[in-house]
Amino acid sequence: MKKIYIFLMSTILLMSSALAESITIIPGGKPGGSSFHRATMYQEVLQKMGHTVKFENISAMTEATKYLEDRRGKENVIIMFASNQPAQMGYYISDNNFVFNEYSAPYYWCQSTASIDKKKLIVGLDKNMNQKFSDKLFAKLGKEVVYLRYKGSGDLYNAVTGGDIDVMFTNQVQSLKLVENKQGTCIANTDEETANGVPSIYSIVKDGTKFPVMDYPIVSNNTSDKFRKILLEANKDPIFTSWRQKGGLVEIVGKKSRKSELKVVEVRQHLWK
């Protein structure tokens, strides 16, 4: 009986070893931002699942994607990506790098409480964000605008709460955090519908301009079904589900096929140009 037990345990260990992967995680963002936080969640959960994980702390997306491509076929690399990145750097989401879409959410214009009555606003944008979307909104509101650029959502949040800017145009997680902490309110969101009590930009700007919704895919140099299943399984962990729930994000992970998800994301990435 003892021999049978040892044999079974050895078999299980061998199977686990065969299923385990070595995975390199790149945040593609700075500490304090949602991309970096998600990367640390993947690190924790994948290690818990028995995989060997390496964390490459690369915040510059051009450097991150170069690392991914240089190690194609040699090392499994994943990056926390966003659908506005291709318009900024020319690295497009495609069948060659798309694994799955973790979540989708509108972008929001949110304003500090202290700046509500100002006629001239300092508006914070991501480093390479196209300002035409904000130009449309503030022209319609009759506001004079000066833009400042920041590296990521964490920096934008710190800037608006610290009084360096009056308005930030950023992701849903940081926007709802501002409202939840009673440090400001949101003016509009880029979806076609009211989201989290915030009006749609289409109720303000009615000239036919198409505003983008942000997709947050995981890109990798390994797009196999096996590797996708590993990452989808990781997303079932309460660490991920509770974080998305707190951020008011709809659960979409694994709900559609890779092909269906990619079709939507490929189209929407071009709206950020």
PDB file of C-alpha atoms in Angstrom:
ATOM      1  CA  MET A   1       0.000   0.000   0.000  1.00  0.00           C
ATOM      2  CA  LYS A   2       2.855   2.299   0.899  1.00  0.00           C
ATOM      3  CA  LYS A   3       4.482   1.651  -2.515  1.00  0.00           C
ATOM      4  CA  ILE A   4       1.215   2.495  -4.282  1.00  0.00           C
ATOM      5  CA  TYR A   5       0.941   5.784  -2.327  1.00  0.00           C
ATOM      6  CA  ILE A   6       4.520   6.738  -3.184  1.00  0.00           C
ATOM      7  CA  PHE A   7       3.883   5.898  -6.847  1.00  0.00           C
ATOM      8  CA  LEU A   8       0.723   8.041  -6.933  1.00  0.00           C
ATOM      9  CA  MET A   9       2.444  10.983  -5.253  1.00  0.00           C
ATOM     10  CA  SER A  10       5.373  10.735  -7.669  1.00  0.00           C
ATOM     11  CA  THR A  11       2.973  10.676 -10.604  1.00  0.00           C
ATOM     12  CA  ILE A  12       1.112  13.752  -9.324  1.00  0.00           C
ATOM     13  CA  LEU A  13       4.376  15.629  -8.815  1.00  0.00           C
ATOM     14  CA  LEU A  14       5.551  14.724 -12.317  1.00  0.00           C
ATOM     15  CA  MET A  15       2.230  15.868 -13.809  1.00  0.00           C
ATOM     16  CA  SER A  16       2.361  19.133 -11.865  1.00  0.00           C
ATOM     17  CA  SER A  17       5.905  19.720 -13.050  1.00  0.00           C
ATOM     18  CA  ALA A  18       4.864  19.092 -16.643  1.00  0.00           C
ATOM     19  CA  LEU A  19       1.989  21.550 -16.399  1.00  0.00           C
ATOM     20  CA  ALA A  20       4.025  24.248 -14.675  1.00  0.00           C
ATOM     21  CA  GLU A  21       5.382  27.116 -16.763  1.00  0.00           C
ATOM     22  CA  SER A  22       8.136  29.677 -16.407  1.00  0.00           C
ATOM     23  CA  ILE A  23       6.524  33.071 -16.904  1.00  0.00           C
ATOM     24  CA  THR A  24       8.047  36.536 -17.055  1.00  0.00           C
ATOM     25  CA  ILE A  25       5.713  39.377 -16.065  1.00  0.00           C
ATOM     26  CA  ILE A  26       6.236  42.956 -17.223  1.00  0.00           C
ATOM     27  CA  PRO A  27       3.980  45.646 -15.689  1.00  0.00           C
ATOM     28  CA  GLY A  28       4.367  48.209 -18.468  1.00  0.00           C
ATOM     29  CA  GLY A  29       3.639  50.881 -15.891  1.00  0.00           C
ATOM     30  CA  LYS A  30       4.963  52.507 -12.737  1.00  0.00           C
ATOM     31  CA  PRO A  31       4.211  51.612  -9.082  1.00  0.00           C
ATOM     32  CA  GLY A  32       0.926  53.211  -8.038  1.00  0.00           C
ATOM     33  CA  GLY A  33      -0.749  52.590 -11.385  1.00  0.00           C
ATOM     34  CA  SER A  34      -3.265  49.866 -12.178  1.00  0.00           C
ATOM     35  CA  SER A  35      -0.946  48.062 -14.633  1.00  0.00           C
ATOM     36  CA  PHE A  36       1.758  47.646 -12.016  1.00  0.00           C
ATOM     37  CA  HIS A  37      -0.768  46.497  -9.429  1.00  0.00           C
ATOM     38  CA  ARG A  38      -2.230  43.905 -11.816  1.00  0.00           C
ATOM     39  CA  ALA A  39       1.275  42.656 -12.594  1.00  0.00           C
ATOM     40  CA  THR A  40       1.931  42.031  -8.900  1.00  0.00           C
ATOM     41  CA  MET A  41      -1.388  40.168  -8.668  1.00  0.00           C
ATOM     42  CA  TYR A  42      -0.339  37.889 -11.529  1.00  0.00           C
ATOM     43  CA  GLN A  43       2.984  37.330  -9.793  1.00  0.00           C
ATOM     44  CA  GLU A  44       1.297  36.281  -6.554  1.00  0.00           C
ATOM     45  CA  VAL A  45      -1.396  34.087  -8.096  1.00  0.00           C
ATOM     46  CA  LEU A  46       0.798  32.336 -10.670  1.00  0.00           C
ATOM     47  CA  GLN A  47       3.368  31.502  -7.999  1.00  0.00           C
ATOM     48  CA  LYS A  48       0.560  30.141  -5.836  1.00  0.00           C
ATOM     49  CA  MET A  49      -0.496  27.961  -8.784  1.00  0.00           C
ATOM     50  CA  GLY A  50       2.997  26.446  -8.888  1.00  0.00           C
ATOM     51  CA  HIS A  51       4.517  28.331 -11.814  1.00  0.00           C
ATOM     52  CA  THR A  52       8.003  29.818 -11.859  1.00  0.00           C
ATOM     53  CA  VAL A  53       7.631  33.577 -12.123  1.00  0.00           C
ATOM     54  CA  LYS A  54      10.123  36.310 -12.947  1.00  0.00           C
ATOM     55  CA  PHE A  55       9.140  39.953 -12.515  1.00  0.00           C
ATOM     56  CA  GLU A  56      10.833  42.343 -14.953  1.00  0.00           C
ATOM     57  CA  ASN A  57      10.178  45.851 -13.645  1.00  0.00           C
ATOM     58  CA  ILE A  58      10.009  47.608 -17.018  1.00  0.00           C
ATOM     59  CA  SER A  59       7.647  50.598 -17.099  1.00  0.00           C
ATOM     60  CA  ALA A  60       8.383  51.925 -20.614  1.00  0.00           C
ATOM     61  CA  MET A  61       6.100  50.124 -23.061  1.00  0.00           C
ATOM     62  CA  THR A  62       8.515  50.393 -26.017  1.00  0.00           C
ATOM     63  CA  GLU A  63      11.170  48.641 -23.946  1.00  0.00           C
ATOM     64  CA  ALA A  64       8.633  46.103 -22.651  1.00  0.00           C
ATOM     65  CA  THR A  65       7.423  45.069 -26.114  1.00  0.00           C
ATOM     66  CA  LYS A  66      11.008  44.853 -27.401  1.00  0.00           C
ATOM     67  CA  TYR A  67      11.828  42.511 -24.505  1.00  0.00           C
ATOM     68  CA  LEU A  68       8.771  40.385 -25.374  1.00  0.00           C
ATOM     69  CA  GLU A  69       9.648  40.111 -29.064  1.00  0.00           C
ATOM     70  CA  ASP A  70      13.358  39.485 -28.473  1.00  0.00           C
ATOM     71  CA  ARG A  71      12.476  36.476 -26.304  1.00  0.00           C
ATOM     72  CA  ARG A  72       9.826  35.013 -28.588  1.00  0.00           C
ATOM     73  CA  GLY A  73      10.262  31.210 -28.602  1.00  0.00           C
ATOM     74  CA  LYS A  74      12.710  31.368 -25.691  1.00  0.00           C
ATOM     75  CA  GLU A  75      10.759  32.741 -22.727  1.00  0.00           C
ATOM     76  CA  ASN A  76       7.045  33.170 -21.924  1.00  0.00           C
ATOM     77  CA  VAL A  77       6.535  36.911 -21.463  1.00  0.00           C
ATOM     78  CA  ILE A  78       3.285  38.686 -20.591  1.00  0.00           C
ATOM     79  CA  ILE A  79       2.642  42.438 -20.512  1.00  0.00           C
ATOM     80  CA  MET A  80      -0.220  44.393 -18.963  1.00  0.00           C
ATOM     81  CA  PHE A  81      -1.300  46.199 -22.117  1.00  0.00           C
ATOM     82  CA  ALA A  82      -3.983  48.778 -22.969  1.00  0.00           C
ATOM     83  CA  SER A  83      -5.728  49.493 -26.258  1.00  0.00           C
ATOM     84  CA  ASN A  84      -4.537  53.124 -26.425  1.00  0.00           C
ATOM     85  CA  GLN A  85      -0.902  51.997 -26.578  1.00  0.00           C
ATOM     86  CA  PRO A  86      -0.805  51.077 -30.310  1.00  0.00           C
ATOM     87  CA  ALA A  87      -1.815  54.607 -31.341  1.00  0.00           C
ATOM     88  CA  GLN A  88       1.025  55.953 -29.213  1.00  0.00           C
ATOM     89  CA  MET A  89       3.843  53.577 -30.153  1.00  0.00           C
ATOM     90  CA  GLY A  90       2.886  51.587 -33.256  1.00  0.00           C
ATOM     91  CA  TYR A  91       2.899  48.154 -31.572  1.00  0.00           C
ATOM     92  CA  TYR A  92      -0.538  46.754 -32.447  1.00  0.00           C
ATOM     93  CA  ILE A  93      -2.669  44.110 -30.760  1.00  0.00           C
ATOM     94  CA  SER A  94      -2.921  41.185 -33.190  1.00  0.00           C
ATOM     95  CA  ASP A  95      -3.306  37.427 -33.501  1.00  0.00           C
ATOM     96  CA  ASN A  96       0.446  37.226 -32.948  1.00  0.00           C
ATOM     97  CA  ASN A  97       0.397  38.632 -29.393  1.00  0.00           C
ATOM     98  CA  PHE A  98      -3.194  38.674 -28.054  1.00  0.00           C
ATOM     99  CA  VAL A  99      -4.009  36.226 -25.226  1.00  0.00           C
ATOM    100  CA  PHE A 100      -7.296  37.542 -23.811  1.00  0.00           C
ATOM    101  CA  ASN A 101      -9.034  40.746 -22.769  1.00  0.00           C
ATOM    102  CA  GLU A 102      -8.975  41.091 -18.991  1.00  0.00           C
ATOM    103  CA  TYR A 103     -11.559  43.874 -18.840  1.00  0.00           C
ATOM    104  CA  SER A 104     -12.988  46.845 -20.725  1.00  0.00           C
ATOM    105  CA  ALA A 105     -14.038  50.194 -19.313  1.00  0.00           C
ATOM    106  CA  PRO A 106     -14.568  53.782 -20.404  1.00  0.00           C
ATOM    107  CA  TYR A 107     -12.133  56.569 -19.666  1.00  0.00           C
ATOM    108  CA  TYR A 108     -13.344  59.421 -17.442  1.00  0.00           C
ATOM    109  CA  TRP A 109     -12.778  63.143 -17.075  1.00  0.00           C
ATOM    110  CA  CYS A 110     -12.754  63.794 -13.335  1.00  0.00           C
ATOM    111  CA  GLN A 111     -12.289  67.104 -11.554  1.00  0.00           C
ATOM    112  CA  SER A 112     -11.050  68.024  -8.100  1.00  0.00           C
ATOM    113  CA  THR A 113     -13.585  69.590  -5.764  1.00  0.00           C
ATOM    114  CA  ALA A 114     -11.408  72.698  -5.345  1.00  0.00           C
ATOM    115  CA  SER A 115     -11.513  73.504  -9.074  1.00  0.00           C
ATOM    116  CA  ILE A 116     -15.246  73.228  -9.738  1.00  0.00           C
ATOM    117  CA  ASP A 117     -15.769  76.974 -10.353  1.00  0.00           C
ATOM    118  CA  LYS A 118     -12.599  77.607 -12.359  1.00  0.00           C
ATOM    119  CA  LYS A 119     -12.924  78.899 -15.936  1.00  0.00           C
ATOM    120  CA  LYS A 120      -9.355  77.975 -16.874  1.00  0.00           C
ATOM    121  CA  LEU A 121      -8.464  74.362 -16.133  1.00  0.00           C
ATOM    122  CA  ILE A 122      -5.198  72.458 -15.956  1.00  0.00           C
ATOM    123  CA  VAL A 123      -5.963  69.029 -17.428  1.00  0.00           C
ATOM    124  CA  GLY A 124      -3.714  66.015 -16.928  1.00  0.00           C
ATOM    125  CA  LEU A 125      -3.305  63.438 -19.698  1.00  0.00           C
ATOM    126  CA  ASP A 126      -1.242  60.279 -20.145  1.00  0.00           C
ATOM    127  CA  LYS A 127       2.158  61.012 -21.673  1.00  0.00           C
ATOM    128  CA  ASN A 128       1.169  60.234 -25.285  1.00  0.00           C
ATOM    129  CA  MET A 129      -2.614  60.595 -25.088  1.00  0.00           C
ATOM    130  CA  ASN A 130      -4.316  62.293 -28.039  1.00  0.00           C
ATOM    131  CA  GLN A 131      -5.745  65.536 -26.632  1.00  0.00           C
ATOM    132  CA  LYS A 132      -8.460  65.859 -29.291  1.00  0.00           C
ATOM    133  CA  PHE A 133     -10.980  64.038 -27.082  1.00  0.00           C
ATOM    134  CA  SER A 134     -10.486  66.514 -24.232  1.00  0.00           C
ATOM    135  CA  ASP A 135     -10.463  69.456 -26.660  1.00  0.00           C
ATOM    136  CA  LYS A 136     -13.962  68.471 -27.791  1.00  0.00           C
ATOM    137  CA  LEU A 137     -15.332  68.256 -24.261  1.00  0.00           C
ATOM    138  CA  PHE A 138     -13.914  71.474 -22.861  1.00  0.00           C
ATOM    139  CA  ALA A 139     -14.729  73.492 -25.969  1.00  0.00           C
ATOM    140  CA  LYS A 140     -18.342  72.437 -25.518  1.00  0.00           C
ATOM    141  CA  LEU A 141     -18.208  73.364 -21.817  1.00  0.00           C
ATOM    142  CA  GLY A 142     -16.670  76.768 -22.639  1.00  0.00           C
ATOM    143  CA  LYS A 143     -13.520  76.123 -20.607  1.00  0.00           C
ATOM    144  CA  GLU A 144     -10.008  77.330 -21.372  1.00  0.00           C
ATOM    145  CA  VAL A 145      -7.555  74.454 -21.001  1.00  0.00           C
ATOM    146  CA  VAL A 146      -3.843  73.928 -20.392  1.00  0.00           C
ATOM    147  CA  TYR A 147      -2.505  70.361 -20.637  1.00  0.00           C
ATOM    148  CA  LEU A 148       0.131  68.649 -18.546  1.00  0.00           C
ATOM    149  CA  ARG A 149       1.456  65.181 -19.348  1.00  0.00           C
ATOM    150  CA  TYR A 150       2.029  62.308 -16.915  1.00  0.00           C
ATOM    151  CA  LYS A 151       3.438  58.803 -17.237  1.00  0.00           C
ATOM    152  CA  GLY A 152       0.439  56.891 -15.908  1.00  0.00           C
ATOM    153  CA  SER A 153      -2.833  56.733 -14.008  1.00  0.00           C
ATOM    154  CA  GLY A 154      -1.141  56.691 -10.603  1.00  0.00           C
ATOM    155  CA  ASP A 155       0.736  59.892 -11.399  1.00  0.00           C
ATOM    156  CA  LEU A 156      -2.470  61.530 -12.665  1.00  0.00           C
ATOM    157  CA  TYR A 157      -4.323  60.601  -9.483  1.00  0.00           C
ATOM    158  CA  ASN A 158      -1.545  62.003  -7.302  1.00  0.00           C
ATOM    159  CA  ALA A 159      -1.456  65.197  -9.388  1.00  0.00           C
ATOM    160  CA  VAL A 160      -5.193  65.897  -9.153  1.00  0.00           C
ATOM    161  CA  THR A 161      -5.382  65.096  -5.425  1.00  0.00           C
ATOM    162  CA  GLY A 162      -2.214  67.113  -4.795  1.00  0.00           C
ATOM    163  CA  GLY A 163      -3.569  70.193  -6.550  1.00  0.00           C
ATOM    164  CA  ASP A 164      -1.095  70.165  -9.436  1.00  0.00           C
ATOM    165  CA  ILE A 165      -3.900  69.712 -11.977  1.00  0.00           C
ATOM    166  CA  ASP A 166      -7.645  70.376 -11.903  1.00  0.00           C
ATOM    167  CA  VAL A 167      -8.884  67.536 -14.115  1.00  0.00           C
ATOM    168  CA  MET A 168      -7.558  64.109 -15.043  1.00  0.00           C
ATOM    169  CA  PHE A 169      -8.546  62.036 -18.077  1.00  0.00           C
ATOM    170  CA  THR A 170      -7.855  58.490 -16.981  1.00  0.00           C
ATOM    171  CA  ASN A 171      -9.104  54.986 -16.312  1.00  0.00           C
ATOM    172  CA  GLN A 172     -12.154  53.877 -14.384  1.00  0.00           C
ATOM    173  CA  VAL A 173     -10.297  52.497 -11.369  1.00  0.00           C
ATOM    174  CA  GLN A 174      -8.519  55.775 -10.545  1.00  0.00           C
ATOM    175  CA  SER A 175     -11.593  57.848 -11.436  1.00  0.00           C
ATOM    176  CA  LEU A 176     -13.931  55.990  -9.092  1.00  0.00           C
ATOM    177  CA  LYS A 177     -11.241  56.117  -6.414  1.00  0.00           C
ATOM    178  CA  LEU A 178     -11.280  59.929  -6.604  1.00  0.00           C
ATOM    179  CA  VAL A 179     -15.058  59.994  -6.145  1.00  0.00           C
ATOM    180  CA  GLU A 180     -15.032  57.328  -3.426  1.00  0.00           C
ATOM    181  CA  ASN A 181     -12.456  59.309  -1.447  1.00  0.00           C
ATOM    182  CA  LYS A 182     -14.653  62.419  -1.798  1.00  0.00           C
ATOM    183  CA  GLN A 183     -11.860  64.368  -3.495  1.00  0.00           C
ATOM    184  CA  GLY A 184     -13.718  65.190  -6.674  1.00  0.00           C
ATOM    185  CA  THR A 185     -16.453  64.406  -9.173  1.00  0.00           C
ATOM    186  CA  CYS A 186     -16.503  63.086 -12.731  1.00  0.00           C
ATOM    187  CA  ILE A 187     -17.716  65.171 -15.658  1.00  0.00           C
ATOM    188  CA  ALA A 188     -18.168  62.529 -18.358  1.00  0.00           C
ATOM    189  CA  ASN A 189     -17.162  59.059 -19.506  1.00  0.00           C
ATOM    190  CA  THR A 190     -16.295  57.832 -23.027  1.00  0.00           C
ATOM    191  CA  ASP A 191     -18.966  55.133 -23.237  1.00  0.00           C
ATOM    192  CA  GLU A 192     -22.250  55.654 -25.062  1.00  0.00           C
ATOM    193  CA  GLU A 193     -24.171  55.185 -21.811  1.00  0.00           C
ATOM    194  CA  THR A 194     -24.083  56.615 -18.304  1.00  0.00           C
ATOM    195  CA  ALA A 195     -21.489  54.635 -16.322  1.00  0.00           C
ATOM    196  CA  ASN A 196     -21.302  54.550 -12.522  1.00  0.00           C
ATOM    197  CA  GLY A 197     -23.561  57.602 -12.388  1.00  0.00           C
ATOM    198  CA  VAL A 198     -21.298  59.590 -14.743  1.00  0.00           C
ATOM    199  CA  PRO A 199     -22.899  60.999 -17.930  1.00  0.00           C
ATOM    200  CA  SER A 200     -21.832  59.809 -21.366  1.00  0.00           C
ATOM    201  CA  ILE A 201     -19.632  62.176 -23.384  1.00  0.00           C
ATOM    202  CA  TYR A 202     -22.182  61.727 -26.180  1.00  0.00           C
ATOM    203  CA  SER A 203     -24.750  63.628 -24.112  1.00  0.00           C
ATOM    204  CA  ILE A 204     -22.405  66.645 -24.221  1.00  0.00           C
ATOM    205  CA  VAL A 205     -20.525  66.410 -27.535  1.00  0.00           C
ATOM    206  CA  LYS A 206     -22.951  65.692 -30.361  1.00  0.00           C
ATOM    207  CA  ASP A 207     -20.898  66.362 -33.507  1.00  0.00           C
ATOM    208  CA  GLY A 208     -20.393  62.736 -34.538  1.00  0.00           C
ATOM    209  CA  THR A 209     -16.986  62.280 -32.894  1.00  0.00           C
ATOM    210  CA  LYS A 210     -16.323  58.661 -31.879  1.00  0.00           C
ATOM    211  CA  PHE A 211     -14.861  58.336 -28.388  1.00  0.00           C
ATOM    212  CA  PRO A 212     -12.934  55.210 -27.407  1.00  0.00           C
ATOM    213  CA  VAL A 213     -13.494  52.681 -24.645  1.00  0.00           C
ATOM    214  CA  MET A 214     -10.346  51.188 -23.163  1.00  0.00           C
ATOM    215  CA  ASP A 215      -9.614  47.474 -23.450  1.00  0.00           C
ATOM    216  CA  TYR A 216      -7.030  45.903 -21.150  1.00  0.00           C
ATOM    217  CA  PRO A 217      -5.662  42.795 -22.887  1.00  0.00           C
ATOM    218  CA  ILE A 218      -2.785  40.616 -21.843  1.00  0.00           C
ATOM    219  CA  VAL A 219      -0.255  40.410 -24.658  1.00  0.00           C
ATOM    220  CA  SER A 220       2.384  37.724 -24.873  1.00  0.00           C
ATOM    221  CA  ASN A 221       4.830  35.951 -27.164  1.00  0.00           C
ATOM    222  CA  ASN A 222       2.951  32.733 -26.315  1.00  0.00           C
ATOM    223  CA  THR A 223      -0.661  32.748 -27.544  1.00  0.00           C
ATOM    224  CA  SER A 224      -1.243  28.993 -27.313  1.00  0.00           C
ATOM    225  CA  ASP A 225      -4.493  27.591 -25.906  1.00  0.00           C
ATOM    226  CA  LYS A 226      -2.545  25.955 -23.086  1.00  0.00           C
ATOM    227  CA  PHE A 227      -0.946  29.213 -21.981  1.00  0.00           C
ATOM    228  CA  ARG A 228      -4.237  31.131 -22.318  1.00  0.00           C
ATOM    229  CA  LYS A 229      -5.951  28.571 -20.058  1.00  0.00           C
ATOM    230  CA  ILE A 230      -3.289  29.077 -17.379  1.00  0.00           C
ATOM    231  CA  LEU A 231      -3.847  32.837 -17.337  1.00  0.00           C
ATOM    232  CA  LEU A 232      -7.643  32.488 -17.443  1.00  0.00           C
ATOM    233  CA  GLU A 233      -7.452  30.137 -14.469  1.00  0.00           C
ATOM    234  CA  ALA A 234      -5.342  32.685 -12.578  1.00  0.00           C
ATOM    235  CA  ASN A 235      -8.064  35.276 -13.137  1.00  0.00           C
ATOM    236  CA  LYS A 236     -10.567  33.146 -11.209  1.00  0.00           C
ATOM    237  CA  ASP A 237      -8.598  33.781  -8.032  1.00  0.00           C
ATOM    238  CA  PRO A 238     -10.369  36.090  -5.520  1.00  0.00           C
ATOM    239  CA  ILE A 239      -7.403  38.459  -5.718  1.00  0.00           C
ATOM    240  CA  PHE A 240      -8.491  39.317  -9.281  1.00  0.00           C
ATOM    241  CA  THR A 241     -12.259  39.054  -8.950  1.00  0.00           C
ATOM    242  CA  SER A 242     -12.420  41.213  -5.805  1.00  0.00           C
ATOM    243  CA  TRP A 243     -10.143  43.853  -7.378  1.00  0.00           C
ATOM    244  CA  ARG A 244     -12.345  44.098 -10.469  1.00  0.00           C
ATOM    245  CA  GLN A 245     -15.479  44.182  -8.340  1.00  0.00           C
ATOM    246  CA  LYS A 246     -14.073  47.033  -6.254  1.00  0.00           C
ATOM    247  CA  GLY A 247     -13.248  48.942  -9.443  1.00  0.00           C
ATOM    248  CA  GLY A 248     -16.792  48.550 -10.776  1.00  0.00           C
ATOM    249  CA  LEU A 249     -15.529  46.415 -13.671  1.00  0.00           C
ATOM    250  CA  VAL A 250     -17.766  43.913 -15.445  1.00  0.00           C
ATOM    251  CA  GLU A 251     -16.469  40.337 -15.404  1.00  0.00           C
ATOM    252  CA  ILE A 252     -15.669  39.350 -19.010  1.00  0.00           C
ATOM    253  CA  VAL A 253     -12.655  37.058 -18.554  1.00  0.00           C
ATOM    254  CA  GLY A 254     -13.139  33.857 -20.521  1.00  0.00           C
ATOM    255  CA  LYS A 255     -16.745  34.665 -21.460  1.00  0.00           C
ATOM    256  CA  LYS A 256     -15.974  34.697 -25.202  1.00  0.00           C
ATOM    257  CA  SER A 257     -13.559  32.888 -27.468  1.00  0.00           C
ATOM    258  CA  ARG A 258     -10.117  34.332 -28.130  1.00  0.00           C
ATOM    259  CA  LYS A 259     -11.115  34.966 -31.746  1.00  0.00           C
ATOM    260  CA  SER A 260     -14.250  36.925 -30.757  1.00  0.00           C
ATOM    261  CA  GLU A 261     -12.381  39.014 -28.180  1.00  0.00           C
ATOM    262  CA  LEU A 262      -9.571  39.818 -30.590  1.00  0.00           C
ATOM    263  CA  LYS A 263     -11.990  40.962 -33.289  1.00  0.00           C
ATOM    264  CA  VAL A 264     -13.428  43.640 -30.971  1.00  0.00           C
ATOM    265  CA  VAL A 265     -10.102  44.769 -29.496  1.00  0.00           C
ATOM    266  CA  GLU A 266      -8.405  45.031 -32.896  1.00  0.00           C
ATOM    267  CA  VAL A 267     -11.075  47.455 -34.108  1.00  0.00           C
ATOM    268  CA  ARG A 268     -11.275  49.564 -30.954  1.00  0.00           C
ATOM    269  CA  GLN A 269      -7.509  50.122 -30.657  1.00  0.00           C
ATOM    270  CA  HIS A 270      -7.667  52.370 -33.743  1.00  0.00           C
ATOM    271  CA  LEU A 271     -10.185  54.757 -32.133  1.00  0.00           C
ATOM    272  CA  TRP A 272      -7.430  56.167 -29.891  1.00  0.00           C
ATOM    273  CA  LYS A 273      -5.595  57.744 -32.838  1.00  0.00           C
TER     274      LYS A 273
END
